[in-house]
Amino acid sequence: MFGSLLSDSAFAIAPIWRRLNRWGTAAVEINDRHIALWQPGASAAELAPLPAGLVVAGVPQKAEALGDLLGDLVLQAGLNLRSAAALLPSGQTEWRLLQQLPMAGPGEWLALLNKSETIDCWIELFAIADLELDFLEVAELAQLRALGIELGDPKAADCLLLDLQASASLFTFWQGGQPVYRHCMGPALGAGFMEELNGLLQRLEDGQKRLQQQPLWLVGSELLEPGLLEGLQKSSKKELQLAPLATVFSADPLTDAAFAGLIGTAQRIADG
């Protein structure tokens, strides 16, 4: 009896002991095409391709399989990780404008809403990977941080941002550090994408002439697809640029723009 109890206790203590001997934290992005890790101070992401169907439109479909793959990537990369912070896909998140609340300061409040079942799935897959989940962050906010723009800063310059992902792309017009217009588009490799984008930009510029001189900044993992950037720039009626990060993280601007959200979350981890 005592032998059984001691044996059971040893099995229970072992995972705790392993965690106590780990201390690192990394930002994690899991999209339709791959899993990516970026640790604070790193100059490149750890990357692993995903089989089709495990993630659809940025939403995990099979938590157990994804958790196993994430755990394998950590081990193969030789990372001593205890915890992680995850990016939530911006397209699955809604901004809601709330009226001023009693006891609140002046102005209005912006809230971010996401489906509870999506959040539950993220929590589950990190537990399977044996990683503590420090926090979940919307990719849109992480990208803004990487660009050196503070949310809600009235002095922030106008920003046109296009997040390119495999299933969908998200266009956001930021003004004074706040999203004043968002539009979910189809995948950048899909038919009619540039026609839709050119029409959208034309309507915005007709309403606000100063935007005619504002370039469209590109971010998102779909930039890694060969030839995509050149094709978009060739077909666009507006200047398209890789989003310039506030701090250079790698020798390749394309890599920085593709992982802007991941880098922004790594910055948050580093800042504590």
PDB file of C-alpha atoms in Angstrom:
ATOM      1  CA  MET A   1       0.000   0.000   0.000  1.00  0.00           C
ATOM      2  CA  PHE A   2       2.740   2.436   1.010  1.00  0.00           C
ATOM      3  CA  GLY A   3       4.714   1.487  -2.084  1.00  0.00           C
ATOM      4  CA  SER A   4       1.733   2.312  -4.254  1.00  0.00           C
ATOM      5  CA  LEU A   5       1.246   5.676  -2.576  1.00  0.00           C
ATOM      6  CA  LEU A   6       4.911   6.587  -2.957  1.00  0.00           C
ATOM      7  CA  SER A   7       4.878   5.573  -6.588  1.00  0.00           C
ATOM      8  CA  ASP A   8       1.761   7.634  -7.315  1.00  0.00           C
ATOM      9  CA  SER A   9       3.264  10.649  -5.544  1.00  0.00           C
ATOM     10  CA  ALA A  10       6.448  10.373  -7.559  1.00  0.00           C
ATOM     11  CA  PHE A  11       4.483  10.429 -10.814  1.00  0.00           C
ATOM     12  CA  ALA A  12       2.548  13.492  -9.613  1.00  0.00           C
ATOM     13  CA  ILE A  13       5.681  15.374  -8.536  1.00  0.00           C
ATOM     14  CA  ALA A  14       7.709  14.691 -11.691  1.00  0.00           C
ATOM     15  CA  PRO A  15       5.862  17.158 -14.007  1.00  0.00           C
ATOM     16  CA  ILE A  16       5.995  19.834 -11.290  1.00  0.00           C
ATOM     17  CA  TRP A  17       9.749  19.296 -10.863  1.00  0.00           C
ATOM     18  CA  ARG A  18      10.312  19.579 -14.602  1.00  0.00           C
ATOM     19  CA  ARG A  19       8.451  22.877 -14.685  1.00  0.00           C
ATOM     20  CA  LEU A  20      10.423  24.280 -11.763  1.00  0.00           C
ATOM     21  CA  ASN A  21      13.576  23.694 -13.768  1.00  0.00           C
ATOM     22  CA  ARG A  22      12.270  25.691 -16.714  1.00  0.00           C
ATOM     23  CA  TRP A  23      12.043  29.472 -16.810  1.00  0.00           C
ATOM     24  CA  GLY A  24      11.684  30.718 -20.385  1.00  0.00           C
ATOM     25  CA  THR A  25       8.590  32.302 -21.936  1.00  0.00           C
ATOM     26  CA  ALA A  26       7.916  32.634 -25.656  1.00  0.00           C
ATOM     27  CA  ALA A  27       5.311  34.223 -27.882  1.00  0.00           C
ATOM     28  CA  VAL A  28       3.362  31.639 -29.894  1.00  0.00           C
ATOM     29  CA  GLU A  29       1.403  32.046 -33.118  1.00  0.00           C
ATOM     30  CA  ILE A  30      -0.637  29.163 -34.501  1.00  0.00           C
ATOM     31  CA  ASN A  31      -2.248  29.950 -37.837  1.00  0.00           C
ATOM     32  CA  ASP A  32      -3.610  27.898 -40.734  1.00  0.00           C
ATOM     33  CA  ARG A  33      -0.162  27.081 -42.114  1.00  0.00           C
ATOM     34  CA  HIS A  34       2.265  26.823 -39.229  1.00  0.00           C
ATOM     35  CA  ILE A  35       3.251  27.104 -35.571  1.00  0.00           C
ATOM     36  CA  ALA A  36       5.767  29.831 -34.798  1.00  0.00           C
ATOM     37  CA  LEU A  37       7.641  30.662 -31.590  1.00  0.00           C
ATOM     38  CA  TRP A  38       9.553  33.853 -30.887  1.00  0.00           C
ATOM     39  CA  GLN A  39      11.462  34.373 -27.653  1.00  0.00           C
ATOM     40  CA  PRO A  40      12.351  37.853 -26.384  1.00  0.00           C
ATOM     41  CA  GLY A  41      15.749  38.785 -27.768  1.00  0.00           C
ATOM     42  CA  ALA A  42      15.659  36.253 -30.609  1.00  0.00           C
ATOM     43  CA  SER A  43      16.428  37.286 -34.180  1.00  0.00           C
ATOM     44  CA  ALA A  44      14.331  34.575 -35.827  1.00  0.00           C
ATOM     45  CA  ALA A  45      11.252  32.474 -35.241  1.00  0.00           C
ATOM     46  CA  GLU A  46      11.157  28.750 -34.603  1.00  0.00           C
ATOM     47  CA  LEU A  47       8.791  27.490 -37.281  1.00  0.00           C
ATOM     48  CA  ALA A  48       6.956  24.230 -38.012  1.00  0.00           C
ATOM     49  CA  PRO A  49       4.435  23.574 -40.838  1.00  0.00           C
ATOM     50  CA  LEU A  50       0.941  22.358 -39.983  1.00  0.00           C
ATOM     51  CA  PRO A  51      -1.120  19.716 -41.792  1.00  0.00           C
ATOM     52  CA  ALA A  52      -4.213  21.143 -43.467  1.00  0.00           C
ATOM     53  CA  GLY A  53      -7.333  21.263 -41.328  1.00  0.00           C
ATOM     54  CA  LEU A  54      -5.760  21.516 -37.878  1.00  0.00           C
ATOM     55  CA  VAL A  55      -6.395  25.263 -37.866  1.00  0.00           C
ATOM     56  CA  VAL A  56      -9.113  26.908 -39.961  1.00  0.00           C
ATOM     57  CA  ALA A  57      -9.361  30.711 -40.245  1.00  0.00           C
ATOM     58  CA  GLY A  58      -7.010  30.980 -37.291  1.00  0.00           C
ATOM     59  CA  VAL A  59      -9.215  28.852 -35.027  1.00  0.00           C
ATOM     60  CA  PRO A  60      -7.809  25.564 -33.606  1.00  0.00           C
ATOM     61  CA  GLN A  61      -9.846  22.537 -34.684  1.00  0.00           C
ATOM     62  CA  LYS A  62      -7.965  19.743 -32.883  1.00  0.00           C
ATOM     63  CA  ALA A  63      -6.498  20.897 -29.605  1.00  0.00           C
ATOM     64  CA  GLU A  64      -4.834  17.575 -28.762  1.00  0.00           C
ATOM     65  CA  ALA A  65      -2.946  17.288 -32.049  1.00  0.00           C
ATOM     66  CA  LEU A  66      -1.884  20.951 -31.952  1.00  0.00           C
ATOM     67  CA  GLY A  67      -0.749  20.660 -28.356  1.00  0.00           C
ATOM     68  CA  ASP A  68       1.405  17.658 -29.226  1.00  0.00           C
ATOM     69  CA  LEU A  69       2.948  19.490 -32.209  1.00  0.00           C
ATOM     70  CA  LEU A  70       3.657  22.570 -30.113  1.00  0.00           C
ATOM     71  CA  GLY A  71       5.338  20.474 -27.444  1.00  0.00           C
ATOM     72  CA  ASP A  72       7.421  18.700 -30.098  1.00  0.00           C
ATOM     73  CA  LEU A  73       8.541  22.034 -31.594  1.00  0.00           C
ATOM     74  CA  VAL A  74       9.699  23.275 -28.181  1.00  0.00           C
ATOM     75  CA  LEU A  75      11.713  20.086 -27.625  1.00  0.00           C
ATOM     76  CA  GLN A  76      13.219  19.997 -31.123  1.00  0.00           C
ATOM     77  CA  ALA A  77      14.269  23.636 -30.841  1.00  0.00           C
ATOM     78  CA  GLY A  78      15.947  22.904 -27.510  1.00  0.00           C
ATOM     79  CA  LEU A  79      14.006  25.688 -25.783  1.00  0.00           C
ATOM     80  CA  ASN A  80      13.782  25.721 -22.002  1.00  0.00           C
ATOM     81  CA  LEU A  81      10.224  27.054 -21.867  1.00  0.00           C
ATOM     82  CA  ARG A  82       7.995  27.084 -18.835  1.00  0.00           C
ATOM     83  CA  SER A  83       5.232  29.243 -20.270  1.00  0.00           C
ATOM     84  CA  ALA A  84       3.952  30.952 -23.402  1.00  0.00           C
ATOM     85  CA  ALA A  85       1.778  33.815 -24.572  1.00  0.00           C
ATOM     86  CA  ALA A  86      -0.478  33.227 -27.556  1.00  0.00           C
ATOM     87  CA  LEU A  87      -1.755  35.398 -30.384  1.00  0.00           C
ATOM     88  CA  LEU A  88      -5.463  35.287 -31.080  1.00  0.00           C
ATOM     89  CA  PRO A  89      -6.378  35.870 -34.741  1.00  0.00           C
ATOM     90  CA  SER A  90      -7.648  39.415 -35.231  1.00  0.00           C
ATOM     91  CA  GLY A  91     -10.346  38.323 -37.671  1.00  0.00           C
ATOM     92  CA  GLN A  92     -12.072  36.288 -34.945  1.00  0.00           C
ATOM     93  CA  THR A  93     -12.200  39.273 -32.580  1.00  0.00           C
ATOM     94  CA  GLU A  94     -14.769  42.053 -32.501  1.00  0.00           C
ATOM     95  CA  TRP A  95     -14.213  45.615 -31.324  1.00  0.00           C
ATOM     96  CA  ARG A  96     -17.129  47.100 -29.417  1.00  0.00           C
ATOM     97  CA  LEU A  97     -17.475  50.755 -28.470  1.00  0.00           C
ATOM     98  CA  LEU A  98     -18.892  51.155 -24.974  1.00  0.00           C
ATOM     99  CA  GLN A  99     -20.428  54.274 -23.495  1.00  0.00           C
ATOM    100  CA  GLN A 100     -18.726  55.979 -20.587  1.00  0.00           C
ATOM    101  CA  LEU A 101     -19.179  53.955 -17.422  1.00  0.00           C
ATOM    102  CA  PRO A 102     -19.906  55.333 -13.929  1.00  0.00           C
ATOM    103  CA  MET A 103     -16.678  56.045 -12.013  1.00  0.00           C
ATOM    104  CA  ALA A 104     -14.682  55.832 -15.255  1.00  0.00           C
ATOM    105  CA  GLY A 105     -12.505  58.555 -16.663  1.00  0.00           C
ATOM    106  CA  PRO A 106     -13.548  60.828 -19.527  1.00  0.00           C
ATOM    107  CA  GLY A 107     -14.044  59.444 -23.001  1.00  0.00           C
ATOM    108  CA  GLU A 108     -15.263  56.147 -24.329  1.00  0.00           C
ATOM    109  CA  TRP A 109     -14.102  52.577 -23.902  1.00  0.00           C
ATOM    110  CA  LEU A 110     -13.141  49.979 -26.468  1.00  0.00           C
ATOM    111  CA  ALA A 111     -13.718  46.319 -25.686  1.00  0.00           C
ATOM    112  CA  LEU A 112     -12.438  43.230 -27.494  1.00  0.00           C
ATOM    113  CA  LEU A 113     -14.745  40.224 -27.659  1.00  0.00           C
ATOM    114  CA  ASN A 114     -14.006  36.663 -28.713  1.00  0.00           C
ATOM    115  CA  LYS A 115     -15.954  33.392 -28.604  1.00  0.00           C
ATOM    116  CA  SER A 116     -15.558  31.535 -25.318  1.00  0.00           C
ATOM    117  CA  GLU A 117     -15.199  28.150 -27.053  1.00  0.00           C
ATOM    118  CA  THR A 118     -12.225  29.493 -29.032  1.00  0.00           C
ATOM    119  CA  ILE A 119     -10.564  30.687 -25.835  1.00  0.00           C
ATOM    120  CA  ASP A 120     -11.213  27.314 -24.173  1.00  0.00           C
ATOM    121  CA  CYS A 121      -9.551  25.512 -27.079  1.00  0.00           C
ATOM    122  CA  TRP A 122      -6.427  27.655 -26.811  1.00  0.00           C
ATOM    123  CA  ILE A 123      -6.190  27.008 -23.085  1.00  0.00           C
ATOM    124  CA  GLU A 124      -6.551  23.265 -23.642  1.00  0.00           C
ATOM    125  CA  LEU A 125      -3.864  22.961 -26.310  1.00  0.00           C
ATOM    126  CA  PHE A 126      -1.266  24.769 -24.201  1.00  0.00           C
ATOM    127  CA  ALA A 127      -2.001  22.473 -21.285  1.00  0.00           C
ATOM    128  CA  ILE A 128      -1.419  19.487 -23.592  1.00  0.00           C
ATOM    129  CA  ALA A 129       1.922  21.019 -24.650  1.00  0.00           C
ATOM    130  CA  ASP A 130       2.836  21.229 -20.942  1.00  0.00           C
ATOM    131  CA  LEU A 131       3.173  25.010 -21.076  1.00  0.00           C
ATOM    132  CA  GLU A 132       1.625  27.521 -18.725  1.00  0.00           C
ATOM    133  CA  LEU A 133      -0.431  30.064 -20.661  1.00  0.00           C
ATOM    134  CA  ASP A 134       0.571  33.496 -19.387  1.00  0.00           C
ATOM    135  CA  PHE A 135      -1.888  35.445 -21.506  1.00  0.00           C
ATOM    136  CA  LEU A 136      -3.771  35.590 -24.794  1.00  0.00           C
ATOM    137  CA  GLU A 137      -3.370  38.666 -26.972  1.00  0.00           C
ATOM    138  CA  VAL A 138      -5.179  39.818 -30.089  1.00  0.00           C
ATOM    139  CA  ALA A 139      -2.727  39.914 -33.005  1.00  0.00           C
ATOM    140  CA  GLU A 140      -3.918  43.364 -34.032  1.00  0.00           C
ATOM    141  CA  LEU A 141      -2.766  44.905 -30.746  1.00  0.00           C
ATOM    142  CA  ALA A 142       0.547  43.054 -30.818  1.00  0.00           C
ATOM    143  CA  GLN A 143       1.216  44.295 -34.354  1.00  0.00           C
ATOM    144  CA  LEU A 144       0.484  47.847 -33.271  1.00  0.00           C
ATOM    145  CA  ARG A 145       2.994  47.530 -30.415  1.00  0.00           C
ATOM    146  CA  ALA A 146       5.668  46.217 -32.798  1.00  0.00           C
ATOM    147  CA  LEU A 147       5.086  49.259 -34.995  1.00  0.00           C
ATOM    148  CA  GLY A 148       5.693  51.558 -32.029  1.00  0.00           C
ATOM    149  CA  ILE A 149       2.094  52.831 -31.950  1.00  0.00           C
ATOM    150  CA  GLU A 150       0.437  53.074 -28.551  1.00  0.00           C
ATOM    151  CA  LEU A 151      -3.222  52.094 -28.393  1.00  0.00           C
ATOM    152  CA  GLY A 152      -5.398  55.152 -27.829  1.00  0.00           C
ATOM    153  CA  ASP A 153      -2.565  57.673 -28.314  1.00  0.00           C
ATOM    154  CA  PRO A 154      -4.260  60.755 -29.815  1.00  0.00           C
ATOM    155  CA  LYS A 155      -0.898  61.889 -31.220  1.00  0.00           C
ATOM    156  CA  ALA A 156      -0.334  58.644 -33.137  1.00  0.00           C
ATOM    157  CA  ALA A 157      -0.103  59.058 -36.894  1.00  0.00           C
ATOM    158  CA  ASP A 158      -2.706  57.584 -39.230  1.00  0.00           C
ATOM    159  CA  CYS A 159      -1.974  53.991 -40.149  1.00  0.00           C
ATOM    160  CA  LEU A 160      -3.398  51.741 -42.854  1.00  0.00           C
ATOM    161  CA  LEU A 161      -2.634  48.138 -41.949  1.00  0.00           C
ATOM    162  CA  LEU A 162      -3.345  44.918 -43.830  1.00  0.00           C
ATOM    163  CA  ASP A 163      -2.850  41.626 -41.985  1.00  0.00           C
ATOM    164  CA  LEU A 164      -2.398  38.866 -44.580  1.00  0.00           C
ATOM    165  CA  GLN A 165      -3.412  35.363 -43.471  1.00  0.00           C
ATOM    166  CA  ALA A 166      -4.167  32.130 -45.328  1.00  0.00           C
ATOM    167  CA  SER A 167      -7.953  32.078 -44.866  1.00  0.00           C
ATOM    168  CA  ALA A 168      -8.687  35.787 -44.656  1.00  0.00           C
ATOM    169  CA  SER A 169      -7.027  39.180 -44.511  1.00  0.00           C
ATOM    170  CA  LEU A 170      -7.933  42.003 -42.146  1.00  0.00           C
ATOM    171  CA  PHE A 171      -7.735  45.656 -43.177  1.00  0.00           C
ATOM    172  CA  THR A 172      -7.685  48.260 -40.387  1.00  0.00           C
ATOM    173  CA  PHE A 173      -7.538  52.038 -40.521  1.00  0.00           C
ATOM    174  CA  TRP A 174      -5.988  53.359 -37.302  1.00  0.00           C
ATOM    175  CA  GLN A 175      -6.446  56.996 -36.355  1.00  0.00           C
ATOM    176  CA  GLY A 176      -5.234  58.464 -33.088  1.00  0.00           C
ATOM    177  CA  GLY A 177      -4.226  54.991 -31.966  1.00  0.00           C
ATOM    178  CA  GLN A 178      -7.760  53.659 -32.359  1.00  0.00           C
ATOM    179  CA  PRO A 179      -9.358  51.441 -35.012  1.00  0.00           C
ATOM    180  CA  VAL A 180     -11.871  53.610 -36.836  1.00  0.00           C
ATOM    181  CA  TYR A 181     -12.527  51.189 -39.696  1.00  0.00           C
ATOM    182  CA  ARG A 182     -12.055  47.426 -40.074  1.00  0.00           C
ATOM    183  CA  HIS A 183     -12.859  45.211 -43.014  1.00  0.00           C
ATOM    184  CA  CYS A 184     -12.400  41.460 -43.270  1.00  0.00           C
ATOM    185  CA  MET A 185     -11.341  40.359 -46.750  1.00  0.00           C
ATOM    186  CA  GLY A 186     -10.691  37.069 -48.470  1.00  0.00           C
ATOM    187  CA  PRO A 187      -7.263  35.398 -48.684  1.00  0.00           C
ATOM    188  CA  ALA A 188      -4.563  37.357 -50.496  1.00  0.00           C
ATOM    189  CA  LEU A 189      -4.045  34.444 -52.902  1.00  0.00           C
ATOM    190  CA  GLY A 190      -7.753  34.299 -53.735  1.00  0.00           C
ATOM    191  CA  ALA A 191      -9.449  35.539 -56.888  1.00  0.00           C
ATOM    192  CA  GLY A 192     -10.626  39.132 -56.822  1.00  0.00           C
ATOM    193  CA  PHE A 193      -8.550  40.115 -53.791  1.00  0.00           C
ATOM    194  CA  MET A 194      -6.740  43.051 -55.372  1.00  0.00           C
ATOM    195  CA  GLU A 195      -9.909  44.311 -57.020  1.00  0.00           C
ATOM    196  CA  GLU A 196     -11.601  44.379 -53.609  1.00  0.00           C
ATOM    197  CA  LEU A 197      -8.595  46.018 -51.957  1.00  0.00           C
ATOM    198  CA  ASN A 198      -8.209  48.710 -54.625  1.00  0.00           C
ATOM    199  CA  GLY A 199     -11.920  49.533 -54.377  1.00  0.00           C
ATOM    200  CA  LEU A 200     -11.747  49.744 -50.590  1.00  0.00           C
ATOM    201  CA  LEU A 201      -8.747  52.064 -50.659  1.00  0.00           C
ATOM    202  CA  GLN A 202     -10.347  54.270 -53.288  1.00  0.00           C
ATOM    203  CA  ARG A 203     -13.480  54.739 -51.164  1.00  0.00           C
ATOM    204  CA  LEU A 204     -11.422  55.627 -48.097  1.00  0.00           C
ATOM    205  CA  GLU A 205      -9.299  58.109 -49.993  1.00  0.00           C
ATOM    206  CA  ASP A 206     -12.361  59.743 -51.527  1.00  0.00           C
ATOM    207  CA  GLY A 207     -13.655  60.356 -48.000  1.00  0.00           C
ATOM    208  CA  GLN A 208     -10.319  61.425 -46.488  1.00  0.00           C
ATOM    209  CA  LYS A 209      -7.993  62.983 -49.031  1.00  0.00           C
ATOM    210  CA  ARG A 210      -4.966  62.968 -46.715  1.00  0.00           C
ATOM    211  CA  LEU A 211      -4.903  59.171 -46.919  1.00  0.00           C
ATOM    212  CA  GLN A 212      -3.818  59.419 -50.536  1.00  0.00           C
ATOM    213  CA  GLN A 213      -0.248  59.984 -49.343  1.00  0.00           C
ATOM    214  CA  GLN A 214      -0.403  57.291 -46.678  1.00  0.00           C
ATOM    215  CA  PRO A 215       1.134  53.943 -47.717  1.00  0.00           C
ATOM    216  CA  LEU A 216      -0.568  50.673 -46.877  1.00  0.00           C
ATOM    217  CA  TRP A 217       1.545  48.667 -44.452  1.00  0.00           C
ATOM    218  CA  LEU A 218       1.589  44.896 -44.832  1.00  0.00           C
ATOM    219  CA  VAL A 219       1.962  42.397 -41.998  1.00  0.00           C
ATOM    220  CA  GLY A 220       1.047  38.747 -41.482  1.00  0.00           C
ATOM    221  CA  SER A 221       2.445  35.283 -42.024  1.00  0.00           C
ATOM    222  CA  GLU A 222       1.086  34.981 -45.575  1.00  0.00           C
ATOM    223  CA  LEU A 223       3.907  37.307 -46.631  1.00  0.00           C
ATOM    224  CA  LEU A 224       6.110  34.212 -46.423  1.00  0.00           C
ATOM    225  CA  GLU A 225       4.393  32.755 -49.486  1.00  0.00           C
ATOM    226  CA  PRO A 226       6.835  33.022 -52.432  1.00  0.00           C
ATOM    227  CA  GLY A 227       6.024  35.831 -54.846  1.00  0.00           C
ATOM    228  CA  LEU A 228       3.025  37.154 -52.895  1.00  0.00           C
ATOM    229  CA  LEU A 229       4.525  40.522 -51.971  1.00  0.00           C
ATOM    230  CA  GLU A 230       5.735  41.250 -55.498  1.00  0.00           C
ATOM    231  CA  GLY A 231       2.361  40.265 -56.949  1.00  0.00           C
ATOM    232  CA  LEU A 232       0.451  42.550 -54.594  1.00  0.00           C
ATOM    233  CA  GLN A 233       2.730  45.500 -55.217  1.00  0.00           C
ATOM    234  CA  LYS A 234       2.465  45.046 -58.970  1.00  0.00           C
ATOM    235  CA  SER A 235      -1.353  44.950 -58.921  1.00  0.00           C
ATOM    236  CA  SER A 236      -2.003  47.689 -56.389  1.00  0.00           C
ATOM    237  CA  LYS A 237      -2.986  51.207 -57.304  1.00  0.00           C
ATOM    238  CA  LYS A 238      -1.536  52.381 -53.990  1.00  0.00           C
ATOM    239  CA  GLU A 239       1.959  52.141 -52.517  1.00  0.00           C
ATOM    240  CA  LEU A 240       2.305  48.924 -50.513  1.00  0.00           C
ATOM    241  CA  GLN A 241       5.150  48.633 -48.010  1.00  0.00           C
ATOM    242  CA  LEU A 242       6.312  46.052 -45.514  1.00  0.00           C
ATOM    243  CA  ALA A 243       5.324  47.397 -42.120  1.00  0.00           C
ATOM    244  CA  PRO A 244       8.362  49.080 -40.522  1.00  0.00           C
ATOM    245  CA  LEU A 245       8.871  47.793 -36.991  1.00  0.00           C
ATOM    246  CA  ALA A 246       9.961  50.267 -34.329  1.00  0.00           C
ATOM    247  CA  THR A 247      12.962  48.048 -33.520  1.00  0.00           C
ATOM    248  CA  VAL A 248      14.816  45.858 -36.015  1.00  0.00           C
ATOM    249  CA  PHE A 249      14.594  42.236 -34.914  1.00  0.00           C
ATOM    250  CA  SER A 250      16.187  40.423 -37.840  1.00  0.00           C
ATOM    251  CA  ALA A 251      18.247  41.156 -40.917  1.00  0.00           C
ATOM    252  CA  ASP A 252      15.183  40.598 -43.107  1.00  0.00           C
ATOM    253  CA  PRO A 253      12.348  43.199 -43.188  1.00  0.00           C
ATOM    254  CA  LEU A 254      10.044  40.565 -44.714  1.00  0.00           C
ATOM    255  CA  THR A 255      10.515  38.287 -41.705  1.00  0.00           C
ATOM    256  CA  ASP A 256       9.853  41.151 -39.304  1.00  0.00           C
ATOM    257  CA  ALA A 257       6.641  42.153 -41.089  1.00  0.00           C
ATOM    258  CA  ALA A 258       5.440  38.556 -41.386  1.00  0.00           C
ATOM    259  CA  PHE A 259       5.895  38.025 -37.646  1.00  0.00           C
ATOM    260  CA  ALA A 260       5.026  41.539 -36.450  1.00  0.00           C
ATOM    261  CA  GLY A 261       2.349  40.258 -34.076  1.00  0.00           C
ATOM    262  CA  LEU A 262       4.620  37.574 -32.676  1.00  0.00           C
ATOM    263  CA  ILE A 263       7.398  40.131 -32.157  1.00  0.00           C
ATOM    264  CA  GLY A 264       4.989  42.549 -30.489  1.00  0.00           C
ATOM    265  CA  THR A 265       3.948  39.874 -28.009  1.00  0.00           C
ATOM    266  CA  ALA A 266       7.601  39.006 -27.370  1.00  0.00           C
ATOM    267  CA  GLN A 267       8.128  42.680 -26.563  1.00  0.00           C
ATOM    268  CA  ARG A 268       5.309  42.554 -24.033  1.00  0.00           C
ATOM    269  CA  ILE A 269       6.873  39.485 -22.415  1.00  0.00           C
ATOM    270  CA  ALA A 270      10.268  41.212 -22.229  1.00  0.00           C
ATOM    271  CA  ASP A 271       8.719  44.326 -20.682  1.00  0.00           C
ATOM    272  CA  GLY A 272       7.149  42.179 -17.975  1.00  0.00           C
TER     273      GLY A 272
END
